[in-house]
Amino acid sequence: QNADLFSGKYKTKIELLKTKLAKASTEIPAKIDKAIAATESTSKDIAKLEVKLESVRHEILDHTHTYKPMVGELTALVERVNEVQRYAYYLSTVSKIEEISSQIQAFLMTEALNPAVDSFNEMTDLYRTLQTSACQHLLGYMKETILFWNKILSDRIAVEFEEVLKALRWPLVVTTIQAPSVTNVKELKERMEKLFRKLLNLQLPDTISLENSVHPLLLKIVGIKPLLLPLELMLKPLRKRFQYHFYGSRQTNSLDKPEWYLTQVLTWIRDHSDFLERNIQPILDETGKANICARTELTRGLVMLVMEKIGQDLPQLVYDESSLSHLIDEVLLFDSEIRNTYSYPPMLPGCLDVLCLPEALTKWLLVEKKYAMQKIEQMLQSPSCWESQYKSVEDSDEVKVPECAESFMTLLHTMTDRYKRLPVSDAKLQFLGLQLELLEDFRMRLVQVMKEASTSPTGPTFCAVLNAVHYVVQVLGEWSELTFFLQLLCYKQNRSLKTNLFENSSKLYVLPPAKGSRNSSRTSGQDFDNDDSLEDVLAEIPNLSLEHTVFEEINSLFEAMITDMINTACNYVFNDVKARSLAYRKDRWLSLPLPKELSSTLGLSSSACEMFLVLKDHLATMEGQLSKFLFDKFWHRLAKSIDTFILNEVVLSNHFNEGGALQFQFDITRNLIPLFGDYTNNPDSYFRLSKEASILLNLQIGSALLLKDVLNTYLHGSRDQQHLKQRESETKKSLRDVGIFSLTPEKCELVLSLRTNLKIS
């Protein structure tokens, strides 16, 4: 029954397939014929279009040939029309300027000041519209006209404005004569407000005002802007007092006393803040200038006075290093005071910008370097330069920093504090370069002292130099993670990248050279708008290296010095121990008494006493002179050298009977390894080779013979790859079972062959 069911099922499937095949054989040829017909029709259409295209092309050529002369004539005519239009607009602009000037003159003749100010604003708006024009003569004419009327209008208002300020007891300066109290305060403030608003409307465009109201020295500084005209007038009496006291032949004008005028400016800022906030700030808020802080604006004007004064004194200060250094200290304090106490915004230029100008910065760097070199000389000539300042306090002297190293890093830290507030990143990079130069100089001095002390690598001077180098590396590592130095690294790499791209990939990018401006100093990267990937471009730049820290190169030199010095000290101690090991290496390991006889008198081999005693003395000496970190590196390397030495020169160079094996194990496990137990909780892990050799020498005879047979099979048996891995796994398991993890199978077989109580097979 099941067979019939399956048979019927498959017959049905066969019939269905036959039906599909019959349908395909009739329909598919029809579809193919239809596709061929469509293809032929399309080919004919394409041919027709090609013919039509050729015809149209010829028509276009004929049309172009016919009308080309006419196009040329029209183009010339259009250019002439445009030129005439430009002339007409030029003349209309001149006419407009003259018309506005006539209006202002007429208003002034009728004492109509407000309409005159409105006309003046119309002229300044016209200037701003044409500011990008290439007509320099027109712009010059407009500028002169604007300055002419600005002076006339501002003078008329300024006289009354200054009278009102004077009546309100501005400026607020301390005098010995008590002034009478102001009676009509409300009326005076209303007049001041009206005049203040008029003066705001007379504000010149920045491009004109900068050229006429800002000292030429300050024009070199990015971010300098002119003051608001009314605040400039409010600053005028303070400027007169400043120039009276701190210019010319007055005793208060002293190059070596910059704190006098800096303190005076801070006093003025403090005394006038309340007046500005109560009376001037509300006017600014009402006139749509709420983004301008009156106190900040006056502070900016006073700071510009100080910047002009510093620029005035700089040519004389560059020849007086003491006065220049004192000025720098005072300016740093002043800048910190106005920004932290009086909230002077960090993005506005300050006195430090003047010190970042090339003429000041170059001399500053020279003075810093000179004083730093003198300080380093004094440090290294001090009798206690290689002694730790905290040696009397045991718990706090793990690092054992010599006095000279701590003083040197303090010197660099102080220098960083001085220049980190500079607003220009290029200036910061120059100071960083000076620090790197001083670090290299200090390293070379340490190398010189190290070479002189290298005859005694365990002596106090050699160890003090090593501690000093380690301390420098440690501090530089901490500094490298500070935000300030990471920002400098970012700026340095960005500048280097832009320079390389500009020089090597100008066909891909058009990048401006890095500038030491305030804006560039705050830019850590540059957007690259190009289809090519940055990685491909970087790959094409030769000798481009991106550092991980600003101290990477100098730090690697100090670290290499640490490695060399530790190796020198280790080699010295190791050679001293090795020189006293001859008797121990040539001991009678082959003929010592049996373990039963030896167990009652078992102790340290007499031939090892001197060697272990010297080793112990050296370890104690180095522990007392090196920092913990360096001492750990020292004894780790020394332990490794001694471990290898004992395996090769003691174990593999002798034969051992049972008593010799027991004595060797006692010397290693009960004497040598415990010597290092004071420095680690697991000293055995540093003498694996020696300890494992003693295990093999003292292994029970039966276990030793079985292990030897396994090793012989693995090392000298068939090298059939099919079973080699299996034998290798079995051999490693057998070695692990007896406690062997470090010795190779070849070494294990060699050690076992040195036992006299095993039958040689």
XYZ file of N, CA, C and O in Angstrom, residues 432-550:
476
model
N 59.084 76.098 25.642
C 59.223 74.653 25.755
C 60.550 74.200 25.152
O 61.235 73.328 25.702
N 60.915 74.794 24.023
C 62.210 74.480 23.420
C 63.366 74.811 24.351
O 64.352 74.070 24.431
N 63.257 75.943 25.070
C 64.284 76.302 26.044
C 64.343 75.270 27.167
O 65.435 74.876 27.605
N 63.185 74.805 27.640
C 63.176 73.785 28.693
C 63.826 72.492 28.205
O 64.591 71.860 28.951
N 63.534 72.103 26.981
C 64.155 70.893 26.430
C 65.671 71.072 26.303
O 66.449 70.130 26.544
N 66.096 72.268 25.937
C 67.530 72.561 25.847
C 68.190 72.470 27.222
O 69.291 71.905 27.368
N 67.524 72.993 28.242
C 68.060 72.914 29.610
C 68.090 71.466 30.106
O 69.037 71.058 30.796
N 67.072 70.692 29.746
C 67.056 69.281 30.131
C 68.228 68.528 29.504
O 68.886 67.707 30.159
N 68.497 68.818 28.242
C 69.628 68.163 27.574
C 70.946 68.594 28.202
O 71.852 67.764 28.398
N 71.071 69.879 28.544
C 72.283 70.351 29.203
C 72.467 69.665 30.551
O 73.578 69.226 30.896
N 71.387 69.550 31.312
C 71.461 68.891 32.622
C 71.816 67.420 32.450
O 72.595 66.857 33.234
N 71.268 66.789 31.415
C 71.587 65.374 31.167
C 73.080 65.185 30.860
O 73.716 64.250 31.367
N 73.631 66.084 30.041
C 75.048 65.978 29.708
C 75.927 66.184 30.952
O 76.963 65.532 31.115
N 75.495 67.068 31.835
C 76.247 67.259 33.080
C 76.186 66.001 33.942
O 77.187 65.602 34.557
N 75.007 65.380 33.980
C 74.875 64.136 34.745
C 75.722 63.024 34.127
O 76.322 62.219 34.856
N 75.767 62.981 32.807
C 76.607 61.968 32.134
C 78.077 62.168 32.507
O 78.807 61.197 32.770
N 78.496 63.414 32.545
C 79.891 63.703 32.910
C 80.191 63.249 34.337
O 81.225 62.612 34.601
N 79.298 63.561 35.263
C 79.500 63.133 36.652
C 79.456 61.615 36.749
O 80.245 61.002 37.487
N 78.557 60.996 35.999
C 78.443 59.535 36.017
C 79.736 58.873 35.546
O 80.204 57.899 36.143
N 80.337 59.418 34.471
C 81.579 58.833 33.965
C 82.701 58.963 34.985
O 83.528 58.049 35.128
N 82.725 60.100 35.694
C 83.755 60.271 36.720
C 83.558 59.295 37.872
O 84.528 58.859 38.498
N 82.288 58.944 38.164
C 82.000 58.057 39.296
C 81.860 56.607 38.878
O 81.582 55.744 39.724
N 82.049 56.298 37.591
C 81.818 54.933 37.114
C 82.855 53.936 37.604
O 82.663 52.730 37.464
N 83.972 54.407 38.181
C 84.946 53.480 38.759
C 84.382 52.791 39.993
O 84.866 51.737 40.390
N 83.346 53.378 40.590
C 82.701 52.785 41.764
C 81.185 52.859 41.582
O 80.517 53.716 42.158
N 80.618 51.946 40.785
C 79.184 52.002 40.480
C 78.269 51.791 41.690
O 77.070 52.014 41.585
N 78.830 51.319 42.806
C 77.998 51.180 44.004
C 78.250 52.314 44.988
O 77.723 52.293 46.105
N 79.032 53.301 44.550
C 79.351 54.434 45.418
C 78.192 55.416 45.517
O 77.259 55.399 44.700
N 78.234 56.320 46.472
C 77.115 57.257 46.689
C 76.893 58.220 45.522
O 75.753 58.549 45.204
N 77.975 58.679 44.873
C 77.806 59.641 43.777
C 77.117 59.005 42.584
O 76.179 59.566 42.002
N 77.581 57.799 42.210
C 76.982 57.102 41.068
C 75.502 56.829 41.324
O 74.646 57.062 40.460
N 75.190 56.369 42.520
C 73.793 56.071 42.851
C 72.955 57.351 42.911
O 71.775 57.356 42.535
N 73.559 58.449 43.393
C 72.826 59.721 43.443
C 72.494 60.205 42.039
O 71.389 60.727 41.790
N 73.444 60.047 41.112
C 73.172 60.429 39.717
C 72.028 59.585 39.152
O 71.127 60.094 38.478
N 72.059 58.295 39.466
C 70.995 57.402 38.995
C 69.641 57.813 39.574
O 68.625 57.848 38.857
N 69.621 58.153 40.853
C 68.374 58.636 41.469
C 67.900 59.928 40.820
O 66.695 60.144 40.619
N 68.837 60.806 40.491
C 68.494 62.081 39.862
C 67.854 61.851 38.490
O 66.828 62.473 38.152
N 68.459 60.974 37.708
C 67.922 60.685 36.372
C 66.518 60.090 36.481
O 65.602 60.466 35.742
N 66.353 59.175 37.419
C 65.036 58.546 37.601
C 63.990 59.580 38.017
O 62.843 59.554 37.531
N 64.367 60.516 38.875
C 63.432 61.548 39.324
C 63.006 62.434 38.151
O 61.835 62.782 38.010
N 63.959 62.781 37.297
C 63.643 63.602 36.124
C 62.655 62.867 35.222
O 61.660 63.444 34.756
N 62.902 61.579 34.992
C 61.992 60.785 34.150
C 60.600 60.724 34.767
O 59.576 60.853 34.078
N 60.567 60.541 36.082
C 59.291 60.444 36.783
C 58.487 61.739 36.660
O 57.293 61.722 36.346
N 59.148 62.864 36.879
C 58.460 64.163 36.814
C 58.021 64.467 35.383
O 56.897 64.935 35.152
N 58.885 64.202 34.405
C 58.515 64.456 33.009
C 57.330 63.595 32.583
O 56.485 64.028 31.798
N 57.282 62.372 33.113
C 56.133 61.512 32.819
C 54.836 62.098 33.355
O 53.797 62.041 32.694
N 54.893 62.681 34.557
C 53.700 63.312 35.130
C 53.324 64.568 34.344
O 52.141 64.819 34.077
N 54.318 65.357 33.983
C 54.043 66.583 33.210
C 53.432 66.261 31.857
O 52.601 67.017 31.349
N 53.864 65.163 31.260
C 53.383 64.822 29.916
C 51.882 64.599 29.882
O 51.256 64.696 28.821
N 51.286 64.270 31.031
C 49.854 64.001 31.092
C 49.044 65.230 31.481
O 47.817 65.165 31.549
N 49.715 66.348 31.751
C 49.002 67.576 32.107
C 48.333 68.174 30.871
O 48.864 68.109 29.758
N 47.180 68.778 31.078
C 46.426 69.357 29.959
C 47.243 70.402 29.203
O 47.202 70.465 27.970
N 47.995 71.204 29.942
C 48.771 72.278 29.304
C 49.752 71.715 28.273
O 49.824 72.193 27.133
N 50.511 70.689 28.651
C 51.506 70.128 27.730
C 50.839 69.305 26.626
O 51.386 69.199 25.523
N 49.680 68.727 26.898
C 48.950 68.028 25.838
C 48.448 69.016 24.786
O 48.471 68.730 23.585
N 48.004 70.201 25.233
C 47.582 71.233 24.287
C 48.761 71.718 23.450
O 48.628 71.932 22.236
N 49.914 71.881 24.097
C 51.108 72.288 23.345
C 51.496 71.227 22.317
O 51.889 71.548 21.198
N 51.396 69.965 22.716
C 51.704 68.877 21.781
C 50.768 68.921 20.587
O 51.197 68.784 19.433
N 49.489 69.134 20.859
C 48.494 69.199 19.781
C 48.807 70.346 18.826
O 48.794 70.175 17.608
N 49.106 71.521 19.392
C 49.417 72.676 18.550
C 50.705 72.439 17.752
O 50.782 72.754 16.563
N 51.704 71.845 18.397
C 52.985 71.589 17.722
C 52.808 70.630 16.560
O 53.330 70.842 15.460
N 52.052 69.548 16.778
C 51.838 68.570 15.711
C 50.986 69.161 14.595
O 51.222 68.890 13.419
N 50.007 69.968 14.965
C 49.164 70.608 13.958
C 49.987 71.539 13.084
O 49.859 71.539 11.854
N 50.865 72.304 13.711
C 51.707 73.225 12.946
C 52.681 72.454 12.059
O 52.895 72.794 10.894
N 53.263 71.382 12.607
C 54.189 70.571 11.827
C 53.473 69.911 10.639
O 53.991 69.867 9.536
N 52.248 69.429 10.911
C 51.475 68.783 9.850
C 51.140 69.766 8.742
O 51.283 69.472 7.553
N 50.701 70.966 9.135
C 50.345 71.966 8.125
C 51.563 72.368 7.308
O 51.484 72.550 6.099
N 52.716 72.491 7.968
C 53.940 72.862 7.253
C 54.324 71.786 6.248
O 54.652 72.073 5.096
N 54.268 70.509 6.666
C 54.621 69.410 5.770
C 53.647 69.295 4.615
O 54.038 69.057 3.474
N 52.359 69.461 4.935
C 51.369 69.397 3.858
C 51.555 70.541 2.875
O 51.425 70.374 1.665
N 51.877 71.699 3.403
C 52.057 72.866 2.545
C 53.258 72.677 1.619
O 53.234 73.063 0.450
N 54.324 72.045 2.154
C 55.550 71.885 1.370
C 55.488 70.694 0.419
O 56.023 70.744 -0.673
N 54.814 69.599 0.864
C 54.887 68.356 0.104
C 53.610 68.013 -0.648
O 53.624 67.160 -1.521
N 52.492 68.648 -0.287
C 51.226 68.286 -0.916
C 50.454 69.516 -1.352
O 49.255 69.609 -1.166
N 51.153 70.478 -1.920
C 50.483 71.717 -2.321
C 49.455 71.459 -3.416
O 48.502 72.214 -3.574
N 49.604 70.379 -4.138
C 48.632 70.083 -5.182
C 47.299 69.594 -4.610
O 46.272 69.630 -5.281
N 47.346 69.132 -3.343
C 46.127 68.646 -2.712
C 45.491 69.676 -1.810
O 44.280 69.758 -1.682
N 46.337 70.453 -1.123
C 45.824 71.404 -0.145
C 46.453 72.760 -0.368
O 47.603 72.867 -0.757
N 45.724 73.780 -0.042
C 46.268 75.126 -0.008
C 46.103 75.589 1.433
O 45.025 76.008 1.844
N 47.174 75.469 2.228
C 47.099 75.772 3.653
C 47.967 76.961 3.974
O 49.104 77.045 3.509
N 47.500 77.879 4.811
C 48.343 79.002 5.233
C 49.377 78.542 6.226
O 49.142 77.596 6.967
N 50.550 79.157 6.229
C 51.546 78.802 7.226
C 51.054 79.148 8.609
O 50.266 80.076 8.790
N 51.527 78.367 9.606
C 51.076 78.609 10.981
C 51.526 79.961 11.464
O 52.653 80.374 11.249
N 50.612 80.674 12.096
C 50.923 81.994 12.640
C 50.839 81.936 14.156
O 50.099 81.155 14.713
N 51.589 82.803 14.790
C 51.567 82.847 16.242
C 50.482 83.739 16.762
O 50.679 84.467 17.705
N 49.349 83.740 16.153
C 48.282 84.645 16.547
C 47.481 84.055 17.684
O 47.569 82.877 17.993
N 46.650 84.924 18.267
C 45.787 84.472 19.354
C 44.814 83.421 18.847
O 44.510 82.450 19.522
N 44.318 83.589 17.614
C 43.355 82.634 17.090
C 44.014 81.297 16.807
O 43.488 80.254 17.118
N 45.186 81.338 16.186
C 45.843 80.079 15.862
C 46.283 79.352 17.103
O 46.365 78.136 17.124
N 46.580 80.099 18.154
C 47.016 79.446 19.381
C 45.882 78.674 20.030
O 46.111 77.796 20.840
N 44.647 79.009 19.693
C 43.525 78.323 20.282
C 42.963 77.268 19.328
O 41.894 76.734 19.546
N 43.685 76.998 18.244
C 43.216 76.021 17.263
C 44.086 74.791 17.365
O 45.283 74.851 17.198
N 43.478 73.683 17.666
C 44.247 72.459 17.830
C 44.241 71.597 16.587
O 44.914 70.592 16.509
N 43.473 71.917 15.609
C 43.441 71.118 14.398
C 42.965 71.930 13.230
O 42.522 73.052 13.353
N 43.064 71.356 12.026
C 42.639 72.056 10.804
C 41.759 71.111 10.016
O 42.068 69.944 9.830
N 40.615 71.623 9.568
C 39.730 70.808 8.746
C 40.301 70.710 7.335
O 40.734 71.692 6.757
N 40.255 69.489 6.784
C 40.789 69.273 5.444
C 39.621 68.928 4.523
O 39.028 67.852 4.622
N 39.282 69.873 3.641
C 38.164 69.673 2.738
C 38.687 69.139 1.415
O 38.831 69.866 0.443
N 38.989 67.849 1.395
C 39.512 67.250 0.179
C 39.042 65.812 0.112
O 38.872 65.153 1.146
N 38.859 65.310 -1.124
C 38.343 63.954 -1.267
C 39.374 62.914 -0.859
O 39.026 61.806 -0.474
N 40.666 63.220 -1.000
C 41.702 62.260 -0.652
C 41.725 62.061 0.849
O 41.586 62.997 1.624
N 41.932 60.843 1.289
C 41.975 60.570 2.728
C 43.246 61.139 3.320
O 44.294 61.196 2.683
N 43.151 61.544 4.597
C 44.296 62.132 5.275
C 45.425 61.123 5.405
O 46.602 61.471 5.327
N 45.073 59.846 5.583
C 46.113 58.822 5.739
C 46.987 58.718 4.492
O 48.210 58.555 4.581
N 46.343 58.806 3.307
C 47.115 58.726 2.067
C 48.083 59.896 1.941
O 49.211 59.755 1.494
N 47.606 61.069 2.345
C 48.466 62.248 2.266
C 49.632 62.126 3.235
O 50.780 62.408 2.904
N 49.334 61.680 4.476
C 50.393 61.534 5.477
C 51.438 60.515 5.021
O 52.626 60.662 5.291
N 50.982 59.467 4.316
C 51.913 58.443 3.862
C 52.900 58.987 2.840
O 54.009 58.471 2.697
N 52.510 60.052 2.141
C 53.383 60.623 1.110
C 54.376 61.645 1.672
O 55.258 62.105 0.978
N 54.204 62.017 2.951
C 55.077 63.031 3.535
C 56.305 62.357 4.128
O 56.188 61.517 5.022
N 57.501 62.683 3.664
C 58.703 62.038 4.196
C 59.066 62.576 5.567
O 58.857 63.746 5.885
N 59.617 61.681 6.405
C 60.161 62.062 7.722
C 59.131 62.743 8.625
O 59.465 63.610 9.416
N 57.865 62.363 8.483
C 56.839 62.932 9.366
C 56.649 62.007 10.557
O 56.285 60.848 10.405
N 56.944 62.497 11.755
C 56.782 61.703 12.967
C 55.867 62.440 13.926
O 56.004 63.634 14.135
N 54.915 61.718 14.497
C 53.986 62.293 15.455
C 54.353 61.792 16.841
O 54.283 60.601 17.114
N 54.755 62.706 17.722
C 55.161 62.337 19.065
C 53.942 62.053 19.930
O 52.842 62.487 19.648
N 54.183 61.319 21.009
C 53.115 61.040 21.961
C 53.117 62.043 23.103
O 52.094 62.268 23.745
N 54.274 62.629 23.418
C 54.368 63.675 24.432
C 55.414 64.689 23.963
O 56.260 64.379 23.116
N 55.360 65.887 24.531
C 56.346 66.901 24.142
C 57.734 66.561 24.684
O 58.740 67.089 24.208
